[in-house]
Amino acid sequence: WRSVPVVAVIAILLAFITLPVPNLPPVRQVDGLAFRTPLISPPQWQTTSTVEYRWVKRFFGTNSVLIRQRMLAEEGNFEWDKLSRPREVVVDSVTSRRPISFAIYPDNVLYDMSQTRSSAGRDVNLGNGIIGRMYAVVDDKLLVTWTKLTWTWENGGAAQRVTVLTVDNHEANAPFPEPANALISNLNTVFTVLLRGNSVVTNNDPVFKDEGLLTEFGRDLVEAQLAPLKKQVPA
């Protein structure tokens, strides 16, 4: 009975405060697509490291796996770095035989978002009917701004969510957000929103610093995964 007043207060708060709703990109059906883990690097990019995480099965099913790949451009580009240094991106791909799980758990569940402010999503055409969504995230813990591009596709029996990350620190040791089972810390963020409003987690003045880089890289990455499938189609 002592908990009744607390429950009542929370219920009243929920009635008046709108919580952030995950802005999920549309899911693309690609028949026959083989979800490779790790992903095929696009041309002019090399995979420099690959790490596998199995704890994601708690969210996406017993056979699910998260693969983190660091990919480095073979050449620099002045449009992406004023010193023409080769840029590095991080690619996180989660593959699951339970496609519905991606609708239940957004990609934020893989990272500690307790000290971040995220913008609204911006749709990006990645070609081949794939629509991604881009976000600008201010990370007050890592003291960087990172840009995120994500999309989900499925082949009928399984699904894969791909998330590409860049940070505005272009040094070799730049801090990227690390995959972590951060459900508890993210729930704490929900309670913070209840008390202080959506402004504490919203980036209202986003700057998509790596929009050009992520758009071009995303299109090339999509094409690299679909190329083997296209070769199977009779002329």
PDB file of C-alpha atoms in Angstrom:
ATOM      1  CA  TRP A   1       0.000   0.000   0.000  1.00  0.00           C
ATOM      2  CA  ARG A   2       2.889   2.359   0.613  1.00  0.00           C
ATOM      3  CA  SER A   3       3.802   2.133  -3.059  1.00  0.00           C
ATOM      4  CA  VAL A   4       0.356   3.223  -4.235  1.00  0.00           C
ATOM      5  CA  PRO A   5       1.071   6.994  -3.963  1.00  0.00           C
ATOM      6  CA  VAL A   6       4.330   6.563  -5.925  1.00  0.00           C
ATOM      7  CA  VAL A   7       2.569   4.625  -8.690  1.00  0.00           C
ATOM      8  CA  ALA A   8      -0.170   7.243  -8.796  1.00  0.00           C
ATOM      9  CA  VAL A   9       2.334  10.104  -9.140  1.00  0.00           C
ATOM     10  CA  ILE A  10       4.198   8.335 -11.974  1.00  0.00           C
ATOM     11  CA  ALA A  11       0.908   7.631 -13.748  1.00  0.00           C
ATOM     12  CA  ILE A  12       0.006  11.314 -13.577  1.00  0.00           C
ATOM     13  CA  LEU A  13       3.427  12.332 -14.923  1.00  0.00           C
ATOM     14  CA  LEU A  14       3.125   9.898 -17.816  1.00  0.00           C
ATOM     15  CA  ALA A  15      -0.252  11.410 -18.669  1.00  0.00           C
ATOM     16  CA  PHE A  16       1.241  14.899 -19.120  1.00  0.00           C
ATOM     17  CA  ILE A  17       4.763  14.206 -20.418  1.00  0.00           C
ATOM     18  CA  THR A  18       5.456  12.784 -23.872  1.00  0.00           C
ATOM     19  CA  LEU A  19       8.405  10.408 -23.889  1.00  0.00           C
ATOM     20  CA  PRO A  20      10.724  10.230 -26.928  1.00  0.00           C
ATOM     21  CA  VAL A  21       9.421   7.721 -29.467  1.00  0.00           C
ATOM     22  CA  PRO A  22      12.023   5.701 -31.408  1.00  0.00           C
ATOM     23  CA  ASN A  23      12.135   7.031 -34.960  1.00  0.00           C
ATOM     24  CA  LEU A  24      12.778   3.799 -36.824  1.00  0.00           C
ATOM     25  CA  PRO A  25      13.632   3.753 -40.538  1.00  0.00           C
ATOM     26  CA  PRO A  26      11.509   1.552 -42.819  1.00  0.00           C
ATOM     27  CA  VAL A  27      12.527  -2.097 -43.157  1.00  0.00           C
ATOM     28  CA  ARG A  28      13.480  -3.231 -46.656  1.00  0.00           C
ATOM     29  CA  GLN A  29      12.682  -6.782 -47.821  1.00  0.00           C
ATOM     30  CA  VAL A  30      15.517  -8.206 -49.948  1.00  0.00           C
ATOM     31  CA  ASP A  31      14.766 -11.765 -51.026  1.00  0.00           C
ATOM     32  CA  GLY A  32      17.770 -14.067 -51.051  1.00  0.00           C
ATOM     33  CA  LEU A  33      20.093 -11.631 -49.293  1.00  0.00           C
ATOM     34  CA  ALA A  34      22.755 -13.502 -47.301  1.00  0.00           C
ATOM     35  CA  PHE A  35      23.538 -11.621 -44.112  1.00  0.00           C
ATOM     36  CA  ARG A  36      27.302 -11.848 -43.935  1.00  0.00           C
ATOM     37  CA  THR A  37      28.998 -11.400 -40.590  1.00  0.00           C
ATOM     38  CA  PRO A  38      31.242  -9.507 -40.845  1.00  0.00           C
ATOM     39  CA  LEU A  39      30.003  -7.264 -43.637  1.00  0.00           C
ATOM     40  CA  ILE A  40      31.865  -6.894 -46.930  1.00  0.00           C
ATOM     41  CA  SER A  41      33.954  -3.724 -46.946  1.00  0.00           C
ATOM     42  CA  PRO A  42      33.052  -1.323 -49.762  1.00  0.00           C
ATOM     43  CA  PRO A  43      35.654  -0.375 -52.389  1.00  0.00           C
ATOM     44  CA  GLN A  44      38.387   2.015 -51.179  1.00  0.00           C
ATOM     45  CA  TRP A  45      37.827   0.942 -47.565  1.00  0.00           C
ATOM     46  CA  GLN A  46      39.594  -1.696 -45.467  1.00  0.00           C
ATOM     47  CA  THR A  47      38.365  -3.487 -42.351  1.00  0.00           C
ATOM     48  CA  THR A  48      41.074  -2.978 -39.732  1.00  0.00           C
ATOM     49  CA  SER A  49      39.456  -4.842 -36.814  1.00  0.00           C
ATOM     50  CA  THR A  50      36.459  -7.043 -36.075  1.00  0.00           C
ATOM     51  CA  VAL A  51      34.906  -7.770 -32.670  1.00  0.00           C
ATOM     52  CA  GLU A  52      31.971 -10.074 -31.914  1.00  0.00           C
ATOM     53  CA  TYR A  53      29.452  -9.554 -29.108  1.00  0.00           C
ATOM     54  CA  ARG A  54      27.076 -12.327 -28.077  1.00  0.00           C
ATOM     55  CA  TRP A  55      25.258 -10.607 -25.203  1.00  0.00           C
ATOM     56  CA  VAL A  56      22.796  -9.104 -27.691  1.00  0.00           C
ATOM     57  CA  LYS A  57      20.958 -12.445 -27.666  1.00  0.00           C
ATOM     58  CA  ARG A  58      19.189 -11.140 -24.555  1.00  0.00           C
ATOM     59  CA  PHE A  59      17.374  -8.713 -26.806  1.00  0.00           C
ATOM     60  CA  PHE A  60      17.351 -10.225 -30.284  1.00  0.00           C
ATOM     61  CA  GLY A  61      17.219 -13.994 -29.744  1.00  0.00           C
ATOM     62  CA  THR A  62      19.564 -16.901 -29.024  1.00  0.00           C
ATOM     63  CA  ASN A  63      21.158 -16.932 -32.485  1.00  0.00           C
ATOM     64  CA  SER A  64      21.695 -13.185 -32.741  1.00  0.00           C
ATOM     65  CA  VAL A  65      25.143 -11.633 -32.926  1.00  0.00           C
ATOM     66  CA  LEU A  66      26.597  -8.121 -32.974  1.00  0.00           C
ATOM     67  CA  ILE A  67      29.672  -7.569 -35.117  1.00  0.00           C
ATOM     68  CA  ARG A  68      31.692  -4.357 -34.764  1.00  0.00           C
ATOM     69  CA  GLN A  69      34.001  -3.502 -37.653  1.00  0.00           C
ATOM     70  CA  ARG A  70      36.390  -0.587 -37.879  1.00  0.00           C
ATOM     71  CA  MET A  71      36.862   0.490 -41.469  1.00  0.00           C
ATOM     72  CA  LEU A  72      39.543   2.895 -42.683  1.00  0.00           C
ATOM     73  CA  ALA A  73      39.515   4.784 -45.972  1.00  0.00           C
ATOM     74  CA  GLU A  74      42.459   3.913 -48.222  1.00  0.00           C
ATOM     75  CA  GLU A  75      42.874   7.572 -49.166  1.00  0.00           C
ATOM     76  CA  GLY A  76      42.119  10.927 -47.593  1.00  0.00           C
ATOM     77  CA  ASN A  77      39.433  13.290 -48.817  1.00  0.00           C
ATOM     78  CA  PHE A  78      39.635  17.046 -48.232  1.00  0.00           C
ATOM     79  CA  GLU A  79      35.825  17.247 -48.103  1.00  0.00           C
ATOM     80  CA  TRP A  80      35.807  14.864 -45.135  1.00  0.00           C
ATOM     81  CA  ASP A  81      38.890  16.156 -43.321  1.00  0.00           C
ATOM     82  CA  LYS A  82      40.632  19.508 -43.770  1.00  0.00           C
ATOM     83  CA  LEU A  83      44.026  17.756 -43.533  1.00  0.00           C
ATOM     84  CA  SER A  84      42.945  15.022 -45.972  1.00  0.00           C
ATOM     85  CA  ARG A  85      43.533  12.348 -43.362  1.00  0.00           C
ATOM     86  CA  PRO A  86      41.933   8.973 -44.144  1.00  0.00           C
ATOM     87  CA  ARG A  87      38.702   8.809 -42.138  1.00  0.00           C
ATOM     88  CA  GLU A  88      37.672   5.892 -39.951  1.00  0.00           C
ATOM     89  CA  VAL A  89      34.110   4.686 -39.477  1.00  0.00           C
ATOM     90  CA  VAL A  90      32.681   2.084 -37.124  1.00  0.00           C
ATOM     91  CA  VAL A  91      30.076  -0.332 -38.465  1.00  0.00           C
ATOM     92  CA  ASP A  92      27.889  -2.262 -35.996  1.00  0.00           C
ATOM     93  CA  SER A  93      25.680  -4.965 -37.521  1.00  0.00           C
ATOM     94  CA  VAL A  94      23.173  -7.043 -35.558  1.00  0.00           C
ATOM     95  CA  THR A  95      21.740 -10.140 -37.225  1.00  0.00           C
ATOM     96  CA  SER A  96      18.691 -11.893 -35.781  1.00  0.00           C
ATOM     97  CA  ARG A  97      16.215 -14.612 -36.730  1.00  0.00           C
ATOM     98  CA  ARG A  98      13.539 -12.633 -34.881  1.00  0.00           C
ATOM     99  CA  PRO A  99      12.911  -9.598 -37.132  1.00  0.00           C
ATOM    100  CA  ILE A 100      10.172  -8.318 -34.801  1.00  0.00           C
ATOM    101  CA  SER A 101      12.798  -7.742 -32.109  1.00  0.00           C
ATOM    102  CA  PHE A 102      14.193  -4.773 -34.051  1.00  0.00           C
ATOM    103  CA  ALA A 103      10.819  -3.037 -33.758  1.00  0.00           C
ATOM    104  CA  ILE A 104      10.819  -3.660 -30.000  1.00  0.00           C
ATOM    105  CA  TYR A 105      14.415  -2.627 -29.288  1.00  0.00           C
ATOM    106  CA  PRO A 106      15.810   0.403 -31.174  1.00  0.00           C
ATOM    107  CA  ASP A 107      19.519   0.561 -31.887  1.00  0.00           C
ATOM    108  CA  ASN A 108      19.984   2.863 -28.865  1.00  0.00           C
ATOM    109  CA  VAL A 109      19.714  -0.195 -26.611  1.00  0.00           C
ATOM    110  CA  LEU A 110      23.258  -1.128 -27.724  1.00  0.00           C
ATOM    111  CA  TYR A 111      24.858   2.033 -26.341  1.00  0.00           C
ATOM    112  CA  ASP A 112      24.872   4.012 -23.125  1.00  0.00           C
ATOM    113  CA  MET A 113      22.719   6.994 -24.075  1.00  0.00           C
ATOM    114  CA  SER A 114      22.428   8.365 -20.531  1.00  0.00           C
ATOM    115  CA  GLN A 115      24.658  11.376 -21.272  1.00  0.00           C
ATOM    116  CA  THR A 116      23.758  12.058 -24.884  1.00  0.00           C
ATOM    117  CA  ARG A 117      21.430  14.397 -26.776  1.00  0.00           C
ATOM    118  CA  SER A 118      20.119  13.134 -30.103  1.00  0.00           C
ATOM    119  CA  SER A 119      18.550  14.980 -33.005  1.00  0.00           C
ATOM    120  CA  ALA A 120      15.465  13.963 -34.920  1.00  0.00           C
ATOM    121  CA  GLY A 121      16.179  11.493 -37.708  1.00  0.00           C
ATOM    122  CA  ARG A 122      16.826  12.549 -41.301  1.00  0.00           C
ATOM    123  CA  ASP A 123      15.983  10.101 -44.106  1.00  0.00           C
ATOM    124  CA  VAL A 124      18.828   9.169 -46.462  1.00  0.00           C
ATOM    125  CA  ASN A 125      18.393   7.375 -49.788  1.00  0.00           C
ATOM    126  CA  LEU A 126      21.058   4.656 -49.918  1.00  0.00           C
ATOM    127  CA  GLY A 127      20.028   3.254 -53.283  1.00  0.00           C
ATOM    128  CA  ASN A 128      18.562  -0.151 -54.162  1.00  0.00           C
ATOM    129  CA  GLY A 129      15.368   0.792 -52.335  1.00  0.00           C
ATOM    130  CA  ILE A 130      17.153   1.140 -48.981  1.00  0.00           C
ATOM    131  CA  ILE A 131      16.218   4.133 -46.829  1.00  0.00           C
ATOM    132  CA  GLY A 132      18.483   4.889 -43.900  1.00  0.00           C
ATOM    133  CA  ARG A 133      18.062   7.376 -41.111  1.00  0.00           C
ATOM    134  CA  MET A 134      20.748   9.762 -39.911  1.00  0.00           C
ATOM    135  CA  TYR A 135      21.103  11.326 -36.456  1.00  0.00           C
ATOM    136  CA  ALA A 136      23.454  13.894 -34.926  1.00  0.00           C
ATOM    137  CA  VAL A 137      24.318  12.981 -31.324  1.00  0.00           C
ATOM    138  CA  VAL A 138      26.114  15.141 -28.767  1.00  0.00           C
ATOM    139  CA  ASP A 139      27.938  12.891 -26.306  1.00  0.00           C
ATOM    140  CA  ASP A 140      28.628  14.786 -23.071  1.00  0.00           C
ATOM    141  CA  LYS A 141      30.524  11.800 -21.656  1.00  0.00           C
ATOM    142  CA  LEU A 142      32.971  11.257 -24.524  1.00  0.00           C
ATOM    143  CA  LEU A 143      33.038  15.014 -25.243  1.00  0.00           C
ATOM    144  CA  VAL A 144      32.496  14.466 -28.951  1.00  0.00           C
ATOM    145  CA  THR A 145      29.704  14.759 -31.470  1.00  0.00           C
ATOM    146  CA  TRP A 146      28.971  11.643 -33.417  1.00  0.00           C
ATOM    147  CA  THR A 147      26.864  11.139 -36.511  1.00  0.00           C
ATOM    148  CA  LYS A 148      24.902   7.919 -36.900  1.00  0.00           C
ATOM    149  CA  LEU A 149      23.390   6.287 -39.987  1.00  0.00           C
ATOM    150  CA  THR A 150      21.215   3.212 -39.528  1.00  0.00           C
ATOM    151  CA  TRP A 151      18.976   0.946 -41.600  1.00  0.00           C
ATOM    152  CA  THR A 152      17.342  -2.474 -41.321  1.00  0.00           C
ATOM    153  CA  TRP A 153      16.728  -5.075 -44.001  1.00  0.00           C
ATOM    154  CA  GLU A 154      15.354  -8.617 -43.970  1.00  0.00           C
ATOM    155  CA  ASN A 155      15.227 -11.633 -46.242  1.00  0.00           C
ATOM    156  CA  GLY A 156      12.060 -13.299 -44.952  1.00  0.00           C
ATOM    157  CA  GLY A 157      13.644 -15.539 -42.324  1.00  0.00           C
ATOM    158  CA  ALA A 158      16.085 -13.179 -40.673  1.00  0.00           C
ATOM    159  CA  ALA A 159      16.852  -9.484 -40.368  1.00  0.00           C
ATOM    160  CA  GLN A 160      19.890  -7.315 -39.948  1.00  0.00           C
ATOM    161  CA  ARG A 161      20.294  -3.817 -38.557  1.00  0.00           C
ATOM    162  CA  VAL A 162      23.348  -1.863 -39.681  1.00  0.00           C
ATOM    163  CA  THR A 163      24.576   1.199 -37.789  1.00  0.00           C
ATOM    164  CA  VAL A 164      27.459   3.318 -39.092  1.00  0.00           C
ATOM    165  CA  LEU A 165      29.145   5.782 -36.720  1.00  0.00           C
ATOM    166  CA  THR A 166      31.570   8.674 -37.159  1.00  0.00           C
ATOM    167  CA  VAL A 167      32.933  11.149 -34.612  1.00  0.00           C
ATOM    168  CA  ASP A 168      34.091  14.731 -35.071  1.00  0.00           C
ATOM    169  CA  ASN A 169      37.477  13.830 -33.596  1.00  0.00           C
ATOM    170  CA  HIS A 170      39.489  12.600 -36.593  1.00  0.00           C
ATOM    171  CA  GLU A 171      42.519  11.413 -34.649  1.00  0.00           C
ATOM    172  CA  ALA A 172      43.550   7.744 -34.751  1.00  0.00           C
ATOM    173  CA  ASN A 173      42.547   7.241 -31.113  1.00  0.00           C
ATOM    174  CA  ALA A 174      39.183   9.011 -31.405  1.00  0.00           C
ATOM    175  CA  PRO A 175      36.606   7.687 -28.882  1.00  0.00           C
ATOM    176  CA  PHE A 176      33.631   5.930 -30.468  1.00  0.00           C
ATOM    177  CA  PRO A 177      30.598   4.851 -28.411  1.00  0.00           C
ATOM    178  CA  GLU A 178      31.176   1.274 -27.279  1.00  0.00           C
ATOM    179  CA  PRO A 179      28.500  -1.438 -27.467  1.00  0.00           C
ATOM    180  CA  ALA A 180      27.233  -2.136 -23.960  1.00  0.00           C
ATOM    181  CA  ASN A 181      24.242  -3.710 -22.256  1.00  0.00           C
ATOM    182  CA  ALA A 182      23.050  -0.297 -21.103  1.00  0.00           C
ATOM    183  CA  LEU A 183      19.375  -1.030 -20.511  1.00  0.00           C
ATOM    184  CA  ILE A 184      19.466   0.086 -16.870  1.00  0.00           C
ATOM    185  CA  SER A 185      21.256   3.374 -17.540  1.00  0.00           C
ATOM    186  CA  ASN A 186      18.913   4.114 -20.423  1.00  0.00           C
ATOM    187  CA  LEU A 187      15.913   3.460 -18.179  1.00  0.00           C
ATOM    188  CA  ASN A 188      17.372   5.985 -15.764  1.00  0.00           C
ATOM    189  CA  THR A 189      17.310   8.441 -18.648  1.00  0.00           C
ATOM    190  CA  VAL A 190      13.581   7.817 -19.036  1.00  0.00           C
ATOM    191  CA  PHE A 191      13.033   8.818 -15.419  1.00  0.00           C
ATOM    192  CA  THR A 192      15.150  11.924 -15.984  1.00  0.00           C
ATOM    193  CA  VAL A 193      12.878  12.834 -18.897  1.00  0.00           C
ATOM    194  CA  LEU A 194       9.885  12.381 -16.613  1.00  0.00           C
ATOM    195  CA  LEU A 195      11.331  14.913 -14.200  1.00  0.00           C
ATOM    196  CA  ARG A 196      12.976  17.411 -16.547  1.00  0.00           C
ATOM    197  CA  GLY A 197      11.322  16.958 -19.950  1.00  0.00           C
ATOM    198  CA  ASN A 198      12.531  15.885 -23.409  1.00  0.00           C
ATOM    199  CA  SER A 199      14.988  18.776 -23.728  1.00  0.00           C
ATOM    200  CA  VAL A 200      17.602  16.921 -21.664  1.00  0.00           C
ATOM    201  CA  VAL A 201      17.922  14.213 -24.340  1.00  0.00           C
ATOM    202  CA  THR A 202      17.156  16.219 -27.482  1.00  0.00           C
ATOM    203  CA  ASN A 203      19.667  17.927 -29.774  1.00  0.00           C
ATOM    204  CA  ASN A 204      17.566  20.837 -30.996  1.00  0.00           C
ATOM    205  CA  ASP A 205      20.319  22.449 -33.075  1.00  0.00           C
ATOM    206  CA  PRO A 206      21.928  19.494 -34.874  1.00  0.00           C
ATOM    207  CA  VAL A 207      24.916  19.748 -37.183  1.00  0.00           C
ATOM    208  CA  PHE A 208      25.314  16.727 -39.461  1.00  0.00           C
ATOM    209  CA  LYS A 209      29.061  17.134 -39.859  1.00  0.00           C
ATOM    210  CA  ASP A 210      29.627  13.861 -41.705  1.00  0.00           C
ATOM    211  CA  GLU A 211      26.470  13.777 -43.789  1.00  0.00           C
ATOM    212  CA  GLY A 212      28.391  13.575 -47.060  1.00  0.00           C
ATOM    213  CA  LEU A 213      30.791  10.917 -45.814  1.00  0.00           C
ATOM    214  CA  LEU A 214      28.064   8.728 -44.314  1.00  0.00           C
ATOM    215  CA  THR A 215      25.778   9.040 -47.322  1.00  0.00           C
ATOM    216  CA  GLU A 216      28.488   7.988 -49.773  1.00  0.00           C
ATOM    217  CA  PHE A 217      29.851   5.282 -47.482  1.00  0.00           C
ATOM    218  CA  GLY A 218      26.352   3.957 -46.742  1.00  0.00           C
ATOM    219  CA  ARG A 219      25.505   3.650 -50.429  1.00  0.00           C
ATOM    220  CA  ASP A 220      28.775   1.859 -51.157  1.00  0.00           C
ATOM    221  CA  LEU A 221      28.306  -0.467 -48.184  1.00  0.00           C
ATOM    222  CA  VAL A 222      24.787  -1.371 -49.303  1.00  0.00           C
ATOM    223  CA  GLU A 223      25.993  -2.029 -52.848  1.00  0.00           C
ATOM    224  CA  ALA A 224      28.847  -4.220 -51.557  1.00  0.00           C
ATOM    225  CA  GLN A 225      26.393  -6.485 -49.725  1.00  0.00           C
ATOM    226  CA  LEU A 226      23.997  -6.708 -52.679  1.00  0.00           C
ATOM    227  CA  ALA A 227      26.653  -7.287 -55.360  1.00  0.00           C
ATOM    228  CA  PRO A 228      26.927 -11.088 -54.782  1.00  0.00           C
ATOM    229  CA  LEU A 229      23.135 -11.374 -54.958  1.00  0.00           C
ATOM    230  CA  LYS A 230      22.978  -9.443 -58.241  1.00  0.00           C
ATOM    231  CA  LYS A 231      25.568 -11.798 -59.791  1.00  0.00           C
ATOM    232  CA  GLN A 232      23.189 -14.720 -59.188  1.00  0.00           C
ATOM    233  CA  VAL A 233      20.468 -13.121 -61.339  1.00  0.00           C
ATOM    234  CA  PRO A 234      20.473 -14.621 -64.874  1.00  0.00           C
ATOM    235  CA  ALA A 235      21.219 -12.176 -67.675  1.00  0.00           C
TER     236      ALA A 235
END
